[in-house]
């Protein structure tokens, strides 16, 4: 199936989940922020809903799947013709990665806006309170959605980049997605050790410290992944 | 100074030797033919010259006129390596334009001229996925020459071309040489090598041996 068809299917699935509130609980909330919380609840060690988990995987791992497909084509078909026009692999990487970052920001922004608009459409309040999570605030929710959401997305993307750069095989990218999904399961990630599923809005219930801790964990992983990419570029080049 | 100099270059892949102790100087303005069996290391040699993969040992020195400071890849090199890789959902011109934008050195008109030079119609809106193998090969050649590159590294440039196109490309390459460009090419057709190349080298038992 072509990349365009895959992208269209992905966008439709994302929007359907937002508009019809994937967990089914979206309709029972009282503010648009509660609706955002429920739709992107994801999963935590305390609460796990299969539909939220599946919707999370569709949104975030779907994004990575599209990225992997694009990267595989570039690496196997076009890489040399692009590289010879850049002074170095690092410059190429930055040019390649920048649009991915922008697409990540766009994805989060569109999901946020559509969720809020759908909430307003349903007649929910705009009041800056979170009824679903005691002791939490809307700014923290929005911070977690955008900042940790972006950091998590970039973690997924860089991990898949590393895997594909080393093995250059589509099958490995699918295996990576599978491993990421398994690592996302709360039972395996109780201590928030793996950079997987950490942007679930369910973590907002853990308080401000947990949200900041997640940001730091994701940032550390990003730095490690960037270092691995630097090492791969330096030692292996484009591979054989 | 030589355009490219390989000094005691070794390359292995998964502990299997590919190239062993290669030392050679390539001068400007000549056509070099590299021959060897399938899998003998011709593409690896080209990739190392372009800086895409590092040698395990030894060094590859490029004339500083073709290498910016701190750059890893040489500039002004046109290449065909491995396979002609394109976005099948775009037409030929749009594919070339996507690559040309990276450096922004040439106009649309120059892209179209490159396509005409190799025998492609720049106004053809046909998607590349519907191109014949020969047309794809011509598109590869157009991408290698469109920015008026000084050094051409062409792995099997005559693949899938009909005899008339082969003639045209041979003439084109000889014209380029007469204008001072340097060309490296591989071909399984000995006639291409005999007609075009000033020096012929063969990769044999992981060594680069001068044949002519």
Coordinates of C-alpha atoms in Angstrom, one line a residue, chain A residues 76-78 80-89 235-240, chain B residues 13 47 52-54 72-73 77 79 81-83 85 87 99 102-103 143 147:
Chain A
X76 CA 17.3 1.7 0.3
X77 CA 16.4 3.8 -2.8
X78 CA 17.6 7.4 -2.5
X80 CA 23.3 8.2 -1.9
X81 CA 21.8 10.7 -4.3
X82 CA 20.8 12.9 -1.4
X83 CA 24.0 12.5 0.6
X84 CA 26.4 13.5 -2.2
X85 CA 24.6 16.9 -2.2
X86 CA 25.2 17.4 1.5
X87 CA 28.6 18.1 3.2
X88 CA 28.1 15.5 5.8
X89 CA 25.8 12.8 7.3
X235 CA 32.1 4.5 12.7
X236 CA 29.9 2.9 10.1
X237 CA 28.9 5.6 7.7
X238 CA 26.0 4.5 5.6
X239 CA 26.8 0.9 6.1
X240 CA 27.3 -1.7 3.3
Chain B
X13 CA 32.4 -6.7 5.9
X47 CA 31.2 4.5 -1.7
X52 CA 29.7 7.2 2.5
X53 CA 31.5 4.4 4.3
X54 CA 34.9 4.7 6.0
X72 CA 32.7 14.4 5.0
X73 CA 31.5 14.1 1.4
X77 CA 30.7 14.8 -7.6
X79 CA 27.2 9.6 -8.9
X81 CA 25.7 4.0 -7.2
X82 CA 23.7 0.8 -6.5
X83 CA 20.4 1.6 -8.2
X85 CA 16.4 5.5 -6.7
X87 CA 10.0 8.5 -5.8
X99 CA 17.4 16.6 -5.4
X102 CA 19.2 20.5 -1.6
X103 CA 22.0 22.7 -3.0
X143 CA 20.8 13.5 -11.8
X147 CA 24.6 20.3 -11.6

